[in-house]
PDB file of C-alpha atoms in Angstrom:
ATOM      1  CA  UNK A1104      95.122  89.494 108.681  1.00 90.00           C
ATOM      2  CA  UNK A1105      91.420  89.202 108.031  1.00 93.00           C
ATOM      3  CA  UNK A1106      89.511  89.467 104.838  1.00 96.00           C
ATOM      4  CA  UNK A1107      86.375  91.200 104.580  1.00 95.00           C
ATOM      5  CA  UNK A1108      83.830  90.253 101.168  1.00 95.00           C
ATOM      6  CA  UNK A1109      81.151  92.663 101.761  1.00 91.00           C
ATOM      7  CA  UNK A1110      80.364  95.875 103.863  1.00 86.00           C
ATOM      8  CA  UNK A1111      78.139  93.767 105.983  1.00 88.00           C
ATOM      9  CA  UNK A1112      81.297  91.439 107.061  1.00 92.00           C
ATOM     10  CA  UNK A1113      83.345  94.306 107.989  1.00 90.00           C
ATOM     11  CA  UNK A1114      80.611  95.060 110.307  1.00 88.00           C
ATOM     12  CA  UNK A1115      81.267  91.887 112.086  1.00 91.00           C
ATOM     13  CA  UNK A1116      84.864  92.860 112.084  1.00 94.00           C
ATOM     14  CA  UNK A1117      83.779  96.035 113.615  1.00 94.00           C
ATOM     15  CA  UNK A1118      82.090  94.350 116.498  1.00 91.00           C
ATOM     16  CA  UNK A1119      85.463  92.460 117.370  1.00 92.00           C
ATOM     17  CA  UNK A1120      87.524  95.535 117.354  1.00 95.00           C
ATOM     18  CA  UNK A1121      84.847  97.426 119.266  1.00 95.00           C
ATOM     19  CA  UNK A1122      84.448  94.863 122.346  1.00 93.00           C
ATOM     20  CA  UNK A1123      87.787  95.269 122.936  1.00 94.00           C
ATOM     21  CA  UNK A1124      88.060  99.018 123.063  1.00 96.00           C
ATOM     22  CA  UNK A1125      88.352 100.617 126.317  1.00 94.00           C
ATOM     23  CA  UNK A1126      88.923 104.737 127.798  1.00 95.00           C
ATOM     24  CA  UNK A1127      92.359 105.586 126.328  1.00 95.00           C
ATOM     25  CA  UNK A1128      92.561 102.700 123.323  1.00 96.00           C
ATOM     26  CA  UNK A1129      93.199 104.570 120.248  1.00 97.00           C
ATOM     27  CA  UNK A1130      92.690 103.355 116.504  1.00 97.00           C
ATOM     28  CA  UNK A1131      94.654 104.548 113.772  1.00 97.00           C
ATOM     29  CA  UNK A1132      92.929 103.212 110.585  1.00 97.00           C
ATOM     30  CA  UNK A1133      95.135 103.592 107.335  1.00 97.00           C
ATOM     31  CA  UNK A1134      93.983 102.701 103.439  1.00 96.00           C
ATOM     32  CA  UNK A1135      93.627 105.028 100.125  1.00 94.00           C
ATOM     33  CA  UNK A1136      90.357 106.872  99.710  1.00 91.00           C
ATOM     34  CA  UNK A1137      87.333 104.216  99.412  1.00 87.00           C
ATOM     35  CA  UNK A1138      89.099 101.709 100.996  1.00 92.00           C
ATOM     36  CA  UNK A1139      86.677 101.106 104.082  1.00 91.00           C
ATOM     37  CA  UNK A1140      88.448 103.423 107.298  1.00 94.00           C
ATOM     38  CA  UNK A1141      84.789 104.900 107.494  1.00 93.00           C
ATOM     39  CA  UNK A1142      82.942 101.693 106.917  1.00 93.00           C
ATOM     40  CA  UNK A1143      84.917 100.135 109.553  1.00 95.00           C
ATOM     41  CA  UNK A1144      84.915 103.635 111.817  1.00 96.00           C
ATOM     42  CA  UNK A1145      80.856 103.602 111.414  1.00 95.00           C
ATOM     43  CA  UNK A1146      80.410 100.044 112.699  1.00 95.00           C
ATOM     44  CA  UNK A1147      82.793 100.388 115.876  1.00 97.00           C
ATOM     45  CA  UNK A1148      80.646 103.330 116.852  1.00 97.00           C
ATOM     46  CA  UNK A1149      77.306 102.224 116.145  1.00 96.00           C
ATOM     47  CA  UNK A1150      78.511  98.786 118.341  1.00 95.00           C
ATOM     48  CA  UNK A1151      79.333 100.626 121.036  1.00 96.00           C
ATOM     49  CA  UNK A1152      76.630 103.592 121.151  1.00 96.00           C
ATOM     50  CA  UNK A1153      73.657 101.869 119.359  1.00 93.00           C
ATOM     51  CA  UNK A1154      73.260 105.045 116.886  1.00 96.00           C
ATOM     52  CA  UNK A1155      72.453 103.534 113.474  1.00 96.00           C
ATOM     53  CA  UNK A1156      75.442 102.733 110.843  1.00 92.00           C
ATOM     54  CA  UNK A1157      73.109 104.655 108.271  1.00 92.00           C
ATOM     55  CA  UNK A1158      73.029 108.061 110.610  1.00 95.00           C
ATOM     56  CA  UNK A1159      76.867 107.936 110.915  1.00 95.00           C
ATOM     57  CA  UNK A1160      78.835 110.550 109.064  1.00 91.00           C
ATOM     58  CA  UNK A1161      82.411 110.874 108.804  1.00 90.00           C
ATOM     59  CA  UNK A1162      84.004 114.099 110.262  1.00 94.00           C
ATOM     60  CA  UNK A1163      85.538 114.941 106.555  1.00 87.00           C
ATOM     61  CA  UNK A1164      85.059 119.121 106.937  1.00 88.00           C
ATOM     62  CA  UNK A1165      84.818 119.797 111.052  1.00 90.00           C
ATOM     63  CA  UNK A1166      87.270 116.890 111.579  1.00 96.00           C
ATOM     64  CA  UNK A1167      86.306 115.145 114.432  1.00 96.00           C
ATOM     65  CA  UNK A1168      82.739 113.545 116.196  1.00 97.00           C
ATOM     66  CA  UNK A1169      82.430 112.921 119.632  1.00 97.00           C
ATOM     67  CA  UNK A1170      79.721 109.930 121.193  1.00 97.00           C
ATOM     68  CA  UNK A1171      78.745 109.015 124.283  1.00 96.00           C
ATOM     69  CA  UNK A1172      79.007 104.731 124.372  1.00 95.00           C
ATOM     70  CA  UNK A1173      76.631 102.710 126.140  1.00 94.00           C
ATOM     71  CA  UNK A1174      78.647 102.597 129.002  1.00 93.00           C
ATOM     72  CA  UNK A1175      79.034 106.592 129.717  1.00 91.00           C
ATOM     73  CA  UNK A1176      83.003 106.725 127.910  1.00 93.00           C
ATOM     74  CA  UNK A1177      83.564 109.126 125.024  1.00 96.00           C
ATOM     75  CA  UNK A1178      84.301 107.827 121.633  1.00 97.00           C
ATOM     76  CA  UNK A1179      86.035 110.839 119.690  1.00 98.00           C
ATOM     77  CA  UNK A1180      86.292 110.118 115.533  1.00 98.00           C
ATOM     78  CA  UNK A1181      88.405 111.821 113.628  1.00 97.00           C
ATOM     79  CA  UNK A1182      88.482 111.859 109.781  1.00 97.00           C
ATOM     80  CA  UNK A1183      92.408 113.837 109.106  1.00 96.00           C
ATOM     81  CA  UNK A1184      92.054 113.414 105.510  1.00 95.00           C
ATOM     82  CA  UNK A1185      92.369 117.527 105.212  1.00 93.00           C
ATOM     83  CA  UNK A1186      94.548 118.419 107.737  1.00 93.00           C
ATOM     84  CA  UNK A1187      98.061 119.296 106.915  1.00 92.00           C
ATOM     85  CA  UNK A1188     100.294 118.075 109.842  1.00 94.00           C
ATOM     86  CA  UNK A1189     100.664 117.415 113.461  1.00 95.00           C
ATOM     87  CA  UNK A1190     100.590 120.962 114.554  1.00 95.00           C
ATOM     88  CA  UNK A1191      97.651 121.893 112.960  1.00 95.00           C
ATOM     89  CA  UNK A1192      96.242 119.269 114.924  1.00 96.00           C
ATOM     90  CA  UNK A1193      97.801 120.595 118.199  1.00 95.00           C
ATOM     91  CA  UNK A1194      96.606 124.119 117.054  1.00 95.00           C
ATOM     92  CA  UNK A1195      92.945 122.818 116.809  1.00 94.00           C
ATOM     93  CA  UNK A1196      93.697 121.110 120.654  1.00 95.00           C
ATOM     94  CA  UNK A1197      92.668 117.410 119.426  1.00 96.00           C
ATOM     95  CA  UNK A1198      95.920 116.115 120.776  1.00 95.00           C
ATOM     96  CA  UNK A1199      93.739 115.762 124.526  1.00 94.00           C
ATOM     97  CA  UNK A1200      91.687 113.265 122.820  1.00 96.00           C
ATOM     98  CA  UNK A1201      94.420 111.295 122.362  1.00 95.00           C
ATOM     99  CA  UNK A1202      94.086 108.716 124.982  1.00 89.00           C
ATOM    100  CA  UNK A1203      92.168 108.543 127.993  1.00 91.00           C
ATOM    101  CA  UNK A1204      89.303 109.290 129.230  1.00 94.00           C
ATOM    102  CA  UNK A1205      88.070 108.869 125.453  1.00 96.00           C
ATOM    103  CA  UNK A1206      88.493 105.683 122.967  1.00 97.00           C
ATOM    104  CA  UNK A1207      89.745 107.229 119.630  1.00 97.00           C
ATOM    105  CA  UNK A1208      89.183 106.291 115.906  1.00 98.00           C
ATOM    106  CA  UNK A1209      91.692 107.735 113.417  1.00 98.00           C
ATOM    107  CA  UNK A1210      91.500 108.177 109.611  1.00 97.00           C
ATOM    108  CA  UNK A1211      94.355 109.305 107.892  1.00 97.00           C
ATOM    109  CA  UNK A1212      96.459 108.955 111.034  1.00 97.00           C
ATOM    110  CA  UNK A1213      99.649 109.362 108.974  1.00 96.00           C
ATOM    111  CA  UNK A1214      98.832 112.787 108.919  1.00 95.00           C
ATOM    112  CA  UNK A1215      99.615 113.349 112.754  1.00 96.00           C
ATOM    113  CA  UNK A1216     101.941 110.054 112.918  1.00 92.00           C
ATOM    114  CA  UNK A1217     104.701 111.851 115.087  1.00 90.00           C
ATOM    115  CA  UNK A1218     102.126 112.170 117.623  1.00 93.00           C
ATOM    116  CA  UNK A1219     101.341 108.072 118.081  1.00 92.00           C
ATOM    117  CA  UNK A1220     104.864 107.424 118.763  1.00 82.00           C
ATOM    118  CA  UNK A1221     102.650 106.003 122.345  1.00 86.00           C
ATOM    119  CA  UNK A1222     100.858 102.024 122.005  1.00 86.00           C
ATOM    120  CA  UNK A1223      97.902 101.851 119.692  1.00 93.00           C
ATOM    121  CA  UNK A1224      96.078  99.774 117.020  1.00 95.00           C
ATOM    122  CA  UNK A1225      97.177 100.144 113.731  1.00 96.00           C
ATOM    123  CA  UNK A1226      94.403  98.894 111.136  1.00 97.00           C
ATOM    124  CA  UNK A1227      95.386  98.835 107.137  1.00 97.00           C
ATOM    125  CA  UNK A1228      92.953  98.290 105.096  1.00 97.00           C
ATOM    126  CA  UNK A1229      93.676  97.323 101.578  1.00 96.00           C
ATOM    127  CA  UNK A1230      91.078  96.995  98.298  1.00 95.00           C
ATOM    128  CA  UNK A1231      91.595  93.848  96.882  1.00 95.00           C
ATOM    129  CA  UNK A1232      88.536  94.494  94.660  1.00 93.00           C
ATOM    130  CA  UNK A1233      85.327  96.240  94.779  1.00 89.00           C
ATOM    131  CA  UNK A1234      83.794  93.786  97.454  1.00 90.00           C
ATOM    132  CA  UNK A1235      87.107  92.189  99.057  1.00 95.00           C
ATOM    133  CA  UNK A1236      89.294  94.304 101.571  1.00 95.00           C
ATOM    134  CA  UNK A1237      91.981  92.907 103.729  1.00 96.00           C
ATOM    135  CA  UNK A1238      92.545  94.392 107.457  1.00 97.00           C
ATOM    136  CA  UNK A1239      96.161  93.612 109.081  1.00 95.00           C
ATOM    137  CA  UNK A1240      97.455  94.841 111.838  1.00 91.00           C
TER     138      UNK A1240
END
């Protein structure tokens, strides 16, 4: 577990998760609304593309992003906040981007969750109060 005081630390968390990210690593980042999934989404891609944290948007209405990183992989982020189920993400044909060749970032992965029955990070993040979140995983 690792608690983060300030949007600036989970930045730094960021950077850990990110140098360890590699073609077929997938994230599955879980928390209520405002809990930090696209804080913590927007620092593991800036880390690993050098795009600006301020210039990232979360894919809330086309659903998913895709980068190139520094080193020529794809970095695919989805935000599933308004999808319904797994097979309206099969339907959409995101389910290739699970895995490699691309590193994958996941909010609201419990929307798809009988599709991650393969190995992957799980990240929940949890408000302990308007500054403080804790990450386990």
């Amino acid at each position: 577990m690792m608690i983060t005081r300030s949007p600036e630390e989970t930045t730094l968390l960021a950077r850990n998760i990110a140098e360890k990210l590699e073609a077929g690593s997938v994230v599955a980042l879980y928390g209520n609304l405002g809990a930090g999934k696209t804080t913590l989404a927007k620092g593991i891609i800036s880390l690993l593309t050098d795009i600006p944290e301020d210039t990232i948007t979360s894919p809330t209405f086309n659903y998913m992003n895709l980068y190139a990183t520094k080193d020529q992989k794809v970095l695919c982020h989805f935000d599933l906040y308004r999808l319904k189920n797994a097979d309206d993400f099969r339907l959409a044909g995101f389910e290739e981007y699970l895995g490699a060749p691309y590193i994958t970032l996941l909010e609201w992965p419990e929307r798809i969750t009988d599709l991650l029955s393969f190995p992957h990070k799980k990240i929940v993040i949890s408000v302990v109060d308007e500054n403080t979140r804790s990450f386990s995983w």
